[in-house]
Amino acid sequence: MIQHSFHNHTVLCKHADGSVADYVQAAVQSGLASIGMSDHIPFPDGRWDHTRMDLDQLGAYVQEVSRAKSRYPEIDVFLGGECEWVPQFSDHYPMLKHQYGFEYLIGAPHWIPMDDASWVGYTHLKTAAQLRSFAAYVQESIETGHFLYFAHPDVFLAGYTRWDENTQACARDIIRTAAAENVPLELNANGFRKKKIIDGHGNLRAQYPVRQFWELAAEENISVIVGADAHTPGHVADSTETCYAWIEELGLRDVQGELYRSLKDAADSSNDGNGRTDEDGTKDFHPGSDEDSEVLDHREGLTKRLKKAAPVIR
């Protein structure tokens, strides 16, 4: 059962409904212990701006989450974001954490770089070569260490719909990298809400998640997290039942509690420090202070602490 919903969007991303407060209220009404807001993160060059907030809205988003933290003390609220890995903006990710105070980032492969330097949307993946590019991109993203966990890693099966030697190889590469780096993979409930497809074998199924992927994941005993991927407040815990049924049936290792404790510890440490959020949403850190150094250490060391707390059995 979901207790901590870390994957949620707002109206700012241009394809969702509701404010931060709307989602937090829904989480309280659903009996959740915590909620993380993780709207799509904008990039400095404005790429993919039709599916995410504008860069100049980032500060307002941070402030909205900050207000929700104060307004709803009965639930833990975390500031996060969902974003792709774009190597040319490698300094963007630490900036989000250090300047804006993001508590976590979720990696996600909505667009994938190809050998010709073009970026292809996941529903347009059709060939074995494109699957190899997808796997390599996800592996590189996971290895950066920027992401608390990786969202819908099996989304490639919404485009390449057959389960064959190519998809199995793609899946194994991703799963083994996640296991080696001990980065959890997300069973994404939003895939169950999307229009079903006829796969390459003539069967009607969800675009994702796809059970065969998670059967392979179970062989590696990887860490998993269920993401509601809510785009409307009423979905903060919606459609997660099947995900948890798969976790139980396949013997997957749910780490929602471990991720929550790590985020909570980091938040408590930050609250003990002397940083503050300015009107533009940025954090006022004082590099010379012990308190702020501890805050940054907590954020940068989150994945390392998770590795110690949740060893992978291979």
PDB file of C-alpha atoms in Angstrom:
ATOM      1  CA  MET A   1       0.000   0.000   0.000  1.00  0.00           C
ATOM      2  CA  ILE A   2       1.324   3.414  -0.904  1.00  0.00           C
ATOM      3  CA  GLN A   3       2.187   5.622   2.067  1.00  0.00           C
ATOM      4  CA  HIS A   4       4.642   8.008   0.415  1.00  0.00           C
ATOM      5  CA  SER A   5       3.735   9.470  -2.977  1.00  0.00           C
ATOM      6  CA  PHE A   6       6.819  11.114  -4.483  1.00  0.00           C
ATOM      7  CA  HIS A   7       5.806  11.472  -8.157  1.00  0.00           C
ATOM      8  CA  ASN A   8       3.214  14.228  -8.655  1.00  0.00           C
ATOM      9  CA  HIS A   9       2.755  17.099 -11.110  1.00  0.00           C
ATOM     10  CA  THR A  10       0.914  20.414 -11.159  1.00  0.00           C
ATOM     11  CA  VAL A  11      -0.799  22.678 -13.652  1.00  0.00           C
ATOM     12  CA  LEU A  12       2.571  24.348 -14.267  1.00  0.00           C
ATOM     13  CA  CYS A  13       3.692  21.482 -16.519  1.00  0.00           C
ATOM     14  CA  LYS A  14       0.917  22.338 -19.038  1.00  0.00           C
ATOM     15  CA  HIS A  15      -0.551  18.815 -19.076  1.00  0.00           C
ATOM     16  CA  ALA A  16      -1.790  18.407 -15.494  1.00  0.00           C
ATOM     17  CA  ASP A  17      -4.428  19.911 -13.221  1.00  0.00           C
ATOM     18  CA  GLY A  18      -4.211  21.405  -9.762  1.00  0.00           C
ATOM     19  CA  SER A  19      -1.927  23.431  -7.546  1.00  0.00           C
ATOM     20  CA  VAL A  20       0.569  22.130  -5.009  1.00  0.00           C
ATOM     21  CA  ALA A  21      -1.985  22.763  -2.257  1.00  0.00           C
ATOM     22  CA  ASP A  22      -4.576  20.718  -4.141  1.00  0.00           C
ATOM     23  CA  TYR A  23      -2.237  17.712  -4.242  1.00  0.00           C
ATOM     24  CA  VAL A  24      -1.261  18.035  -0.595  1.00  0.00           C
ATOM     25  CA  GLN A  25      -4.907  18.219   0.442  1.00  0.00           C
ATOM     26  CA  ALA A  26      -5.652  15.116  -1.619  1.00  0.00           C
ATOM     27  CA  ALA A  27      -2.719  13.315   0.007  1.00  0.00           C
ATOM     28  CA  VAL A  28      -4.027  14.175   3.482  1.00  0.00           C
ATOM     29  CA  GLN A  29      -7.499  12.969   2.541  1.00  0.00           C
ATOM     30  CA  SER A  30      -6.004   9.733   1.170  1.00  0.00           C
ATOM     31  CA  GLY A  31      -4.214   9.063   4.456  1.00  0.00           C
ATOM     32  CA  LEU A  32      -0.707   9.337   3.048  1.00  0.00           C
ATOM     33  CA  ALA A  33       2.202   9.947   5.402  1.00  0.00           C
ATOM     34  CA  SER A  34       4.091  12.146   2.938  1.00  0.00           C
ATOM     35  CA  ILE A  35       3.868  13.636  -0.514  1.00  0.00           C
ATOM     36  CA  GLY A  36       6.593  14.851  -2.835  1.00  0.00           C
ATOM     37  CA  MET A  37       5.945  17.336  -5.612  1.00  0.00           C
ATOM     38  CA  SER A  38       8.008  16.475  -8.676  1.00  0.00           C
ATOM     39  CA  ASP A  39       6.923  18.640 -11.559  1.00  0.00           C
ATOM     40  CA  HIS A  40       8.810  18.527 -14.862  1.00  0.00           C
ATOM     41  CA  ILE A  41      11.985  20.603 -14.626  1.00  0.00           C
ATOM     42  CA  PRO A  42      12.710  23.259 -17.279  1.00  0.00           C
ATOM     43  CA  PHE A  43      16.082  23.536 -19.001  1.00  0.00           C
ATOM     44  CA  PRO A  44      18.080  26.682 -19.793  1.00  0.00           C
ATOM     45  CA  ASP A  45      17.514  26.368 -23.565  1.00  0.00           C
ATOM     46  CA  GLY A  46      13.747  25.957 -23.245  1.00  0.00           C
ATOM     47  CA  ARG A  47      13.680  22.475 -24.777  1.00  0.00           C
ATOM     48  CA  TRP A  48      10.447  20.516 -24.421  1.00  0.00           C
ATOM     49  CA  ASP A  49       8.792  23.611 -22.934  1.00  0.00           C
ATOM     50  CA  HIS A  50       5.362  22.450 -24.113  1.00  0.00           C
ATOM     51  CA  THR A  51       5.410  19.780 -21.372  1.00  0.00           C
ATOM     52  CA  ARG A  52       6.914  21.658 -18.425  1.00  0.00           C
ATOM     53  CA  MET A  53       6.962  24.954 -16.591  1.00  0.00           C
ATOM     54  CA  ASP A  54       8.924  27.862 -17.984  1.00  0.00           C
ATOM     55  CA  LEU A  55      12.302  28.534 -16.424  1.00  0.00           C
ATOM     56  CA  ASP A  56      11.090  31.808 -14.938  1.00  0.00           C
ATOM     57  CA  GLN A  57       8.341  29.889 -13.081  1.00  0.00           C
ATOM     58  CA  LEU A  58      10.806  27.724 -11.184  1.00  0.00           C
ATOM     59  CA  GLY A  59      11.069  30.096  -8.225  1.00  0.00           C
ATOM     60  CA  ALA A  60       7.282  30.342  -7.925  1.00  0.00           C
ATOM     61  CA  TYR A  61       7.043  26.545  -7.883  1.00  0.00           C
ATOM     62  CA  VAL A  62       9.611  26.339  -5.087  1.00  0.00           C
ATOM     63  CA  GLN A  63       7.736  28.979  -3.107  1.00  0.00           C
ATOM     64  CA  GLU A  64       4.436  27.156  -3.590  1.00  0.00           C
ATOM     65  CA  VAL A  65       5.903  23.964  -2.151  1.00  0.00           C
ATOM     66  CA  SER A  66       7.491  25.924   0.700  1.00  0.00           C
ATOM     67  CA  ARG A  67       4.109  27.426   1.607  1.00  0.00           C
ATOM     68  CA  ALA A  68       2.496  23.973   1.563  1.00  0.00           C
ATOM     69  CA  LYS A  69       5.119  22.683   3.983  1.00  0.00           C
ATOM     70  CA  SER A  70       4.069  25.369   6.471  1.00  0.00           C
ATOM     71  CA  ARG A  71       0.344  25.194   5.787  1.00  0.00           C
ATOM     72  CA  TYR A  72      -0.007  21.419   6.201  1.00  0.00           C
ATOM     73  CA  PRO A  73       2.079  20.340   9.211  1.00  0.00           C
ATOM     74  CA  GLU A  74       0.079  17.104   9.475  1.00  0.00           C
ATOM     75  CA  ILE A  75       1.903  15.659   6.442  1.00  0.00           C
ATOM     76  CA  ASP A  76       5.516  15.762   5.275  1.00  0.00           C
ATOM     77  CA  VAL A  77       5.849  17.660   1.993  1.00  0.00           C
ATOM     78  CA  PHE A  78       9.021  17.381  -0.098  1.00  0.00           C
ATOM     79  CA  LEU A  79      10.310  19.530  -2.958  1.00  0.00           C
ATOM     80  CA  GLY A  80      11.308  17.470  -5.961  1.00  0.00           C
ATOM     81  CA  GLY A  81      11.404  17.482  -9.733  1.00  0.00           C
ATOM     82  CA  GLU A  82      11.284  15.031 -12.602  1.00  0.00           C
ATOM     83  CA  CYS A  83      13.815  15.551 -15.353  1.00  0.00           C
ATOM     84  CA  GLU A  84      15.763  13.997 -18.159  1.00  0.00           C
ATOM     85  CA  TRP A  85      19.547  13.768 -18.119  1.00  0.00           C
ATOM     86  CA  VAL A  86      20.982  16.330 -20.565  1.00  0.00           C
ATOM     87  CA  PRO A  87      24.797  16.161 -20.390  1.00  0.00           C
ATOM     88  CA  GLN A  88      25.352  19.673 -21.763  1.00  0.00           C
ATOM     89  CA  PHE A  89      23.523  21.031 -18.707  1.00  0.00           C
ATOM     90  CA  SER A  90      25.375  18.941 -16.136  1.00  0.00           C
ATOM     91  CA  ASP A  91      25.622  21.937 -13.784  1.00  0.00           C
ATOM     92  CA  HIS A  92      21.837  22.390 -13.830  1.00  0.00           C
ATOM     93  CA  TYR A  93      21.205  19.477 -11.461  1.00  0.00           C
ATOM     94  CA  PRO A  94      23.422  20.544  -8.532  1.00  0.00           C
ATOM     95  CA  MET A  95      22.110  24.090  -9.037  1.00  0.00           C
ATOM     96  CA  LEU A  96      18.550  22.874  -8.461  1.00  0.00           C
ATOM     97  CA  LYS A  97      19.605  21.274  -5.193  1.00  0.00           C
ATOM     98  CA  HIS A  98      21.977  23.915  -3.879  1.00  0.00           C
ATOM     99  CA  GLN A  99      20.434  27.158  -5.131  1.00  0.00           C
ATOM    100  CA  TYR A 100      16.739  26.247  -5.080  1.00  0.00           C
ATOM    101  CA  GLY A 101      16.794  23.672  -2.304  1.00  0.00           C
ATOM    102  CA  PHE A 102      15.370  20.733  -4.243  1.00  0.00           C
ATOM    103  CA  GLU A 103      15.303  17.727  -1.947  1.00  0.00           C
ATOM    104  CA  TYR A 104      15.286  15.111  -4.683  1.00  0.00           C
ATOM    105  CA  LEU A 105      15.205  14.613  -8.438  1.00  0.00           C
ATOM    106  CA  ILE A 106      13.574  11.769 -10.342  1.00  0.00           C
ATOM    107  CA  GLY A 107      15.263  10.658 -13.545  1.00  0.00           C
ATOM    108  CA  ALA A 108      13.002   9.954 -16.520  1.00  0.00           C
ATOM    109  CA  PRO A 109      13.481   8.978 -20.186  1.00  0.00           C
ATOM    110  CA  HIS A 110      10.781  10.913 -22.053  1.00  0.00           C
ATOM    111  CA  TRP A 111      13.172  11.805 -24.873  1.00  0.00           C
ATOM    112  CA  ILE A 112      16.190   9.745 -25.819  1.00  0.00           C
ATOM    113  CA  PRO A 113      19.339  10.840 -27.714  1.00  0.00           C
ATOM    114  CA  MET A 114      20.150   8.854 -30.840  1.00  0.00           C
ATOM    115  CA  ASP A 115      23.461   8.270 -32.591  1.00  0.00           C
ATOM    116  CA  ASP A 116      22.724  11.128 -35.005  1.00  0.00           C
ATOM    117  CA  ALA A 117      22.351  13.556 -32.058  1.00  0.00           C
ATOM    118  CA  SER A 118      18.569  13.798 -32.476  1.00  0.00           C
ATOM    119  CA  TRP A 119      16.217  13.215 -29.541  1.00  0.00           C
ATOM    120  CA  VAL A 120      13.361  10.740 -30.019  1.00  0.00           C
ATOM    121  CA  GLY A 121      10.232  10.447 -27.893  1.00  0.00           C
ATOM    122  CA  TYR A 122       9.747   7.092 -26.190  1.00  0.00           C
ATOM    123  CA  THR A 123       6.613   6.180 -28.188  1.00  0.00           C
ATOM    124  CA  HIS A 124       8.671   6.427 -31.388  1.00  0.00           C
ATOM    125  CA  LEU A 125      11.199   3.758 -30.426  1.00  0.00           C
ATOM    126  CA  LYS A 126      10.774   1.053 -33.055  1.00  0.00           C
ATOM    127  CA  THR A 127      14.130  -0.569 -33.845  1.00  0.00           C
ATOM    128  CA  ALA A 128      16.768  -2.627 -32.066  1.00  0.00           C
ATOM    129  CA  ALA A 129      19.302   0.168 -32.573  1.00  0.00           C
ATOM    130  CA  GLN A 130      16.976   2.656 -30.904  1.00  0.00           C
ATOM    131  CA  LEU A 131      16.519   0.287 -27.975  1.00  0.00           C
ATOM    132  CA  ARG A 132      20.275   0.111 -27.563  1.00  0.00           C
ATOM    133  CA  SER A 133      20.378   3.910 -27.487  1.00  0.00           C
ATOM    134  CA  PHE A 134      17.584   3.938 -24.918  1.00  0.00           C
ATOM    135  CA  ALA A 135      19.377   1.474 -22.653  1.00  0.00           C
ATOM    136  CA  ALA A 136      22.686   3.328 -22.925  1.00  0.00           C
ATOM    137  CA  TYR A 137      20.983   6.637 -22.119  1.00  0.00           C
ATOM    138  CA  VAL A 138      19.170   5.262 -19.064  1.00  0.00           C
ATOM    139  CA  GLN A 139      22.358   3.597 -17.837  1.00  0.00           C
ATOM    140  CA  GLU A 140      24.288   6.862 -18.152  1.00  0.00           C
ATOM    141  CA  SER A 141      21.473   8.752 -16.410  1.00  0.00           C
ATOM    142  CA  ILE A 142      21.447   6.346 -13.485  1.00  0.00           C
ATOM    143  CA  GLU A 143      25.231   6.474 -13.160  1.00  0.00           C
ATOM    144  CA  THR A 144      25.285  10.273 -12.794  1.00  0.00           C
ATOM    145  CA  GLY A 145      24.133   9.947  -9.181  1.00  0.00           C
ATOM    146  CA  HIS A 146      21.774  12.919  -9.570  1.00  0.00           C
ATOM    147  CA  PHE A 147      18.555  10.973  -9.197  1.00  0.00           C
ATOM    148  CA  LEU A 148      16.871   9.547  -6.126  1.00  0.00           C
ATOM    149  CA  TYR A 149      15.235   6.953  -8.354  1.00  0.00           C
ATOM    150  CA  PHE A 150      14.435   6.360 -12.011  1.00  0.00           C
ATOM    151  CA  ALA A 151      10.865   6.627 -13.303  1.00  0.00           C
ATOM    152  CA  HIS A 152       9.096   4.235 -15.685  1.00  0.00           C
ATOM    153  CA  PRO A 153      12.246   2.487 -16.970  1.00  0.00           C
ATOM    154  CA  ASP A 154      10.080   0.155 -19.083  1.00  0.00           C
ATOM    155  CA  VAL A 155       8.443   3.002 -20.998  1.00  0.00           C
ATOM    156  CA  PHE A 156      10.319   1.909 -24.143  1.00  0.00           C
ATOM    157  CA  LEU A 157       7.732  -0.881 -24.437  1.00  0.00           C
ATOM    158  CA  ALA A 158       5.101   1.719 -25.339  1.00  0.00           C
ATOM    159  CA  GLY A 159       6.907   2.169 -28.663  1.00  0.00           C
ATOM    160  CA  TYR A 160       8.653  -1.122 -29.336  1.00  0.00           C
ATOM    161  CA  THR A 161       5.738  -3.331 -28.372  1.00  0.00           C
ATOM    162  CA  ARG A 162       7.172  -6.824 -28.874  1.00  0.00           C
ATOM    163  CA  TRP A 163       8.781  -8.745 -26.050  1.00  0.00           C
ATOM    164  CA  ASP A 164      11.765 -10.322 -27.798  1.00  0.00           C
ATOM    165  CA  GLU A 165      15.520 -10.662 -27.538  1.00  0.00           C
ATOM    166  CA  ASN A 166      15.964  -6.918 -28.192  1.00  0.00           C
ATOM    167  CA  THR A 167      13.646  -5.777 -25.415  1.00  0.00           C
ATOM    168  CA  GLN A 168      15.070  -8.381 -23.048  1.00  0.00           C
ATOM    169  CA  ALA A 169      18.600  -7.131 -23.691  1.00  0.00           C
ATOM    170  CA  CYS A 170      17.493  -3.535 -23.182  1.00  0.00           C
ATOM    171  CA  ALA A 171      15.723  -4.409 -19.949  1.00  0.00           C
ATOM    172  CA  ARG A 172      18.650  -6.417 -18.551  1.00  0.00           C
ATOM    173  CA  ASP A 173      21.140  -3.615 -19.248  1.00  0.00           C
ATOM    174  CA  ILE A 174      18.971  -1.108 -17.378  1.00  0.00           C
ATOM    175  CA  ILE A 175      18.166  -3.436 -14.495  1.00  0.00           C
ATOM    176  CA  ARG A 176      21.767  -4.500 -13.949  1.00  0.00           C
ATOM    177  CA  THR A 177      22.968  -0.895 -13.921  1.00  0.00           C
ATOM    178  CA  ALA A 178      20.273   0.030 -11.402  1.00  0.00           C
ATOM    179  CA  ALA A 179      21.333  -2.928  -9.268  1.00  0.00           C
ATOM    180  CA  ALA A 180      25.018  -1.994  -9.467  1.00  0.00           C
ATOM    181  CA  GLU A 181      24.324   1.646  -8.557  1.00  0.00           C
ATOM    182  CA  ASN A 182      21.538   0.721  -6.115  1.00  0.00           C
ATOM    183  CA  VAL A 183      19.205   3.267  -7.670  1.00  0.00           C
ATOM    184  CA  PRO A 184      15.569   2.213  -7.286  1.00  0.00           C
ATOM    185  CA  LEU A 185      13.404   1.735 -10.380  1.00  0.00           C
ATOM    186  CA  GLU A 186       9.828   2.940 -10.421  1.00  0.00           C
ATOM    187  CA  LEU A 187       6.711   0.915 -11.122  1.00  0.00           C
ATOM    188  CA  ASN A 188       4.666   3.707 -12.645  1.00  0.00           C
ATOM    189  CA  ALA A 189       0.918   3.577 -11.999  1.00  0.00           C
ATOM    190  CA  ASN A 190       0.151   6.272 -14.562  1.00  0.00           C
ATOM    191  CA  GLY A 191       0.783   3.747 -17.333  1.00  0.00           C
ATOM    192  CA  PHE A 192      -2.315   1.860 -16.189  1.00  0.00           C
ATOM    193  CA  ARG A 193      -4.402   5.011 -16.679  1.00  0.00           C
ATOM    194  CA  LYS A 194      -3.273   5.575 -20.254  1.00  0.00           C
ATOM    195  CA  LYS A 195      -5.016   4.143 -23.295  1.00  0.00           C
ATOM    196  CA  LYS A 196      -4.147   0.468 -23.702  1.00  0.00           C
ATOM    197  CA  ILE A 197      -2.309  -0.767 -26.784  1.00  0.00           C
ATOM    198  CA  ILE A 198      -2.183  -3.939 -28.847  1.00  0.00           C
ATOM    199  CA  ASP A 199       1.342  -5.258 -28.446  1.00  0.00           C
ATOM    200  CA  GLY A 200       3.474  -6.947 -31.061  1.00  0.00           C
ATOM    201  CA  HIS A 201       1.968 -10.301 -30.135  1.00  0.00           C
ATOM    202  CA  GLY A 202      -1.644  -9.203 -30.599  1.00  0.00           C
ATOM    203  CA  ASN A 203      -2.392  -8.839 -26.884  1.00  0.00           C
ATOM    204  CA  LEU A 204      -4.135  -5.886 -25.257  1.00  0.00           C
ATOM    205  CA  ARG A 205      -1.989  -4.428 -22.458  1.00  0.00           C
ATOM    206  CA  ALA A 206      -0.993  -1.252 -20.677  1.00  0.00           C
ATOM    207  CA  GLN A 207       1.655   0.836 -22.419  1.00  0.00           C
ATOM    208  CA  TYR A 208       3.678   0.389 -19.227  1.00  0.00           C
ATOM    209  CA  PRO A 209       4.459  -1.030 -16.763  1.00  0.00           C
ATOM    210  CA  VAL A 210       5.008  -4.368 -18.495  1.00  0.00           C
ATOM    211  CA  ARG A 211       5.192  -7.414 -16.273  1.00  0.00           C
ATOM    212  CA  GLN A 212       7.967  -9.202 -18.185  1.00  0.00           C
ATOM    213  CA  PHE A 213      10.323  -6.312 -17.418  1.00  0.00           C
ATOM    214  CA  TRP A 214       9.647  -6.636 -13.700  1.00  0.00           C
ATOM    215  CA  GLU A 215      10.029 -10.396 -13.772  1.00  0.00           C
ATOM    216  CA  LEU A 216      13.587  -9.799 -14.989  1.00  0.00           C
ATOM    217  CA  ALA A 217      14.024  -7.124 -12.317  1.00  0.00           C
ATOM    218  CA  ALA A 218      13.064  -9.629  -9.639  1.00  0.00           C
ATOM    219  CA  GLU A 219      15.994 -11.831 -10.679  1.00  0.00           C
ATOM    220  CA  GLU A 220      18.401  -9.032  -9.675  1.00  0.00           C
ATOM    221  CA  ASN A 221      16.614  -8.202  -6.396  1.00  0.00           C
ATOM    222  CA  ILE A 222      16.646  -4.515  -7.224  1.00  0.00           C
ATOM    223  CA  SER A 223      15.068  -1.768  -5.144  1.00  0.00           C
ATOM    224  CA  VAL A 224      11.700  -0.558  -6.425  1.00  0.00           C
ATOM    225  CA  ILE A 225       9.339   2.290  -5.683  1.00  0.00           C
ATOM    226  CA  VAL A 226       5.731   2.755  -6.787  1.00  0.00           C
ATOM    227  CA  GLY A 227       5.005   6.109  -8.397  1.00  0.00           C
ATOM    228  CA  ALA A 228       1.473   7.421  -8.774  1.00  0.00           C
ATOM    229  CA  ASP A 229       2.735   9.918 -11.380  1.00  0.00           C
ATOM    230  CA  ALA A 230      -0.373  11.955 -10.644  1.00  0.00           C
ATOM    231  CA  HIS A 231      -1.443  14.618 -13.120  1.00  0.00           C
ATOM    232  CA  THR A 232      -4.599  15.461 -11.202  1.00  0.00           C
ATOM    233  CA  PRO A 233      -4.941  15.654  -7.407  1.00  0.00           C
ATOM    234  CA  GLY A 234      -7.289  12.683  -7.165  1.00  0.00           C
ATOM    235  CA  HIS A 235      -4.550  10.395  -8.512  1.00  0.00           C
ATOM    236  CA  VAL A 236      -1.990  10.808  -5.709  1.00  0.00           C
ATOM    237  CA  ALA A 237      -2.565   7.171  -4.726  1.00  0.00           C
ATOM    238  CA  ASP A 238      -4.642   5.984  -7.682  1.00  0.00           C
ATOM    239  CA  SER A 239      -3.986   2.798  -9.696  1.00  0.00           C
ATOM    240  CA  THR A 240      -1.144   1.692  -7.421  1.00  0.00           C
ATOM    241  CA  GLU A 241      -2.792  -1.558  -6.283  1.00  0.00           C
ATOM    242  CA  THR A 242      -1.597  -3.611  -9.260  1.00  0.00           C
ATOM    243  CA  CYS A 243       1.935  -2.303  -8.768  1.00  0.00           C
ATOM    244  CA  TYR A 244       1.974  -3.506  -5.171  1.00  0.00           C
ATOM    245  CA  ALA A 245       0.443  -6.821  -6.182  1.00  0.00           C
ATOM    246  CA  TRP A 246       3.332  -7.333  -8.621  1.00  0.00           C
ATOM    247  CA  ILE A 247       5.844  -6.413  -5.907  1.00  0.00           C
ATOM    248  CA  GLU A 248       4.408  -9.064  -3.617  1.00  0.00           C
ATOM    249  CA  GLU A 249       3.995 -11.737  -6.296  1.00  0.00           C
ATOM    250  CA  LEU A 250       7.478 -11.270  -7.745  1.00  0.00           C
ATOM    251  CA  GLY A 251       9.301 -10.723  -4.460  1.00  0.00           C
ATOM    252  CA  LEU A 252      10.521  -7.230  -5.398  1.00  0.00           C
ATOM    253  CA  ARG A 253      11.989  -5.013  -2.688  1.00  0.00           C
ATOM    254  CA  ASP A 254       9.846  -1.935  -1.961  1.00  0.00           C
ATOM    255  CA  VAL A 255      11.963   0.902  -0.543  1.00  0.00           C
ATOM    256  CA  GLN A 256       9.374   3.666  -0.163  1.00  0.00           C
ATOM    257  CA  GLY A 257       9.974   3.705   3.599  1.00  0.00           C
ATOM    258  CA  GLU A 258      13.737   3.939   3.203  1.00  0.00           C
ATOM    259  CA  LEU A 259      13.488   6.796   0.712  1.00  0.00           C
ATOM    260  CA  TYR A 260      11.080   8.619   3.012  1.00  0.00           C
ATOM    261  CA  ARG A 261      13.395   8.274   6.007  1.00  0.00           C
ATOM    262  CA  SER A 262      16.347   9.593   4.023  1.00  0.00           C
ATOM    263  CA  LEU A 263      14.362  12.583   2.771  1.00  0.00           C
ATOM    264  CA  LYS A 264      12.985  13.229   6.247  1.00  0.00           C
ATOM    265  CA  ASP A 265      16.442  13.100   7.831  1.00  0.00           C
ATOM    266  CA  ALA A 266      17.777  15.552   5.249  1.00  0.00           C
ATOM    267  CA  ALA A 267      14.795  17.875   5.734  1.00  0.00           C
ATOM    268  CA  ASP A 268      15.205  17.841   9.512  1.00  0.00           C
ATOM    269  CA  SER A 269      18.878  18.689   9.126  1.00  0.00           C
ATOM    270  CA  SER A 270      18.030  21.533   6.736  1.00  0.00           C
ATOM    271  CA  ASN A 271      15.483  22.951   9.180  1.00  0.00           C
ATOM    272  CA  ASP A 272      18.171  23.000  11.869  1.00  0.00           C
ATOM    273  CA  GLY A 273      20.445  25.072   9.625  1.00  0.00           C
ATOM    274  CA  ASN A 274      20.456  28.798   8.969  1.00  0.00           C
ATOM    275  CA  GLY A 275      19.526  28.814   5.282  1.00  0.00           C
ATOM    276  CA  ARG A 276      16.278  30.448   4.178  1.00  0.00           C
ATOM    277  CA  THR A 277      14.184  30.652   1.022  1.00  0.00           C
ATOM    278  CA  ASP A 278      14.191  34.087  -0.618  1.00  0.00           C
ATOM    279  CA  GLU A 279      11.253  35.641  -2.471  1.00  0.00           C
ATOM    280  CA  ASP A 280      12.538  34.315  -5.811  1.00  0.00           C
ATOM    281  CA  GLY A 281      12.537  30.750  -4.490  1.00  0.00           C
ATOM    282  CA  THR A 282      16.309  30.460  -4.148  1.00  0.00           C
ATOM    283  CA  LYS A 283      18.048  29.340  -0.981  1.00  0.00           C
ATOM    284  CA  ASP A 284      20.172  31.729   1.019  1.00  0.00           C
ATOM    285  CA  PHE A 285      23.060  29.468   1.955  1.00  0.00           C
ATOM    286  CA  HIS A 286      26.116  30.625   3.856  1.00  0.00           C
ATOM    287  CA  PRO A 287      29.042  28.516   2.626  1.00  0.00           C
ATOM    288  CA  GLY A 288      31.156  29.355   5.628  1.00  0.00           C
ATOM    289  CA  SER A 289      28.692  27.977   8.161  1.00  0.00           C
ATOM    290  CA  ASP A 290      28.821  24.468   9.539  1.00  0.00           C
ATOM    291  CA  GLU A 291      25.048  24.194   9.348  1.00  0.00           C
ATOM    292  CA  ASP A 292      24.821  24.852   5.606  1.00  0.00           C
ATOM    293  CA  SER A 293      27.737  22.560   4.888  1.00  0.00           C
ATOM    294  CA  GLU A 294      25.841  19.830   6.698  1.00  0.00           C
ATOM    295  CA  VAL A 295      22.703  20.552   4.663  1.00  0.00           C
ATOM    296  CA  LEU A 296      24.572  20.204   1.380  1.00  0.00           C
ATOM    297  CA  ASP A 297      26.303  17.060   2.590  1.00  0.00           C
ATOM    298  CA  HIS A 298      22.925  15.526   3.401  1.00  0.00           C
ATOM    299  CA  ARG A 299      21.535  16.273  -0.045  1.00  0.00           C
ATOM    300  CA  GLU A 300      24.583  15.143  -1.978  1.00  0.00           C
ATOM    301  CA  GLY A 301      25.011  12.048   0.161  1.00  0.00           C
ATOM    302  CA  LEU A 302      21.408  10.829  -0.095  1.00  0.00           C
ATOM    303  CA  THR A 303      22.088   8.084  -2.604  1.00  0.00           C
ATOM    304  CA  LYS A 304      25.185   6.948  -0.689  1.00  0.00           C
ATOM    305  CA  ARG A 305      23.167   6.584   2.501  1.00  0.00           C
ATOM    306  CA  LEU A 306      20.547   4.591   0.639  1.00  0.00           C
ATOM    307  CA  LYS A 307      23.226   2.230  -0.606  1.00  0.00           C
ATOM    308  CA  LYS A 308      24.361   1.574   2.935  1.00  0.00           C
ATOM    309  CA  ALA A 309      20.796   1.155   4.193  1.00  0.00           C
ATOM    310  CA  ALA A 310      19.667  -1.180   1.413  1.00  0.00           C
ATOM    311  CA  PRO A 311      22.408  -3.517   0.198  1.00  0.00           C
ATOM    312  CA  VAL A 312      21.714  -5.333  -3.048  1.00  0.00           C
ATOM    313  CA  ILE A 313      21.853  -9.120  -3.052  1.00  0.00           C
ATOM    314  CA  ARG A 314      23.242 -10.399  -6.331  1.00  0.00           C
TER     315      ARG A 314
END
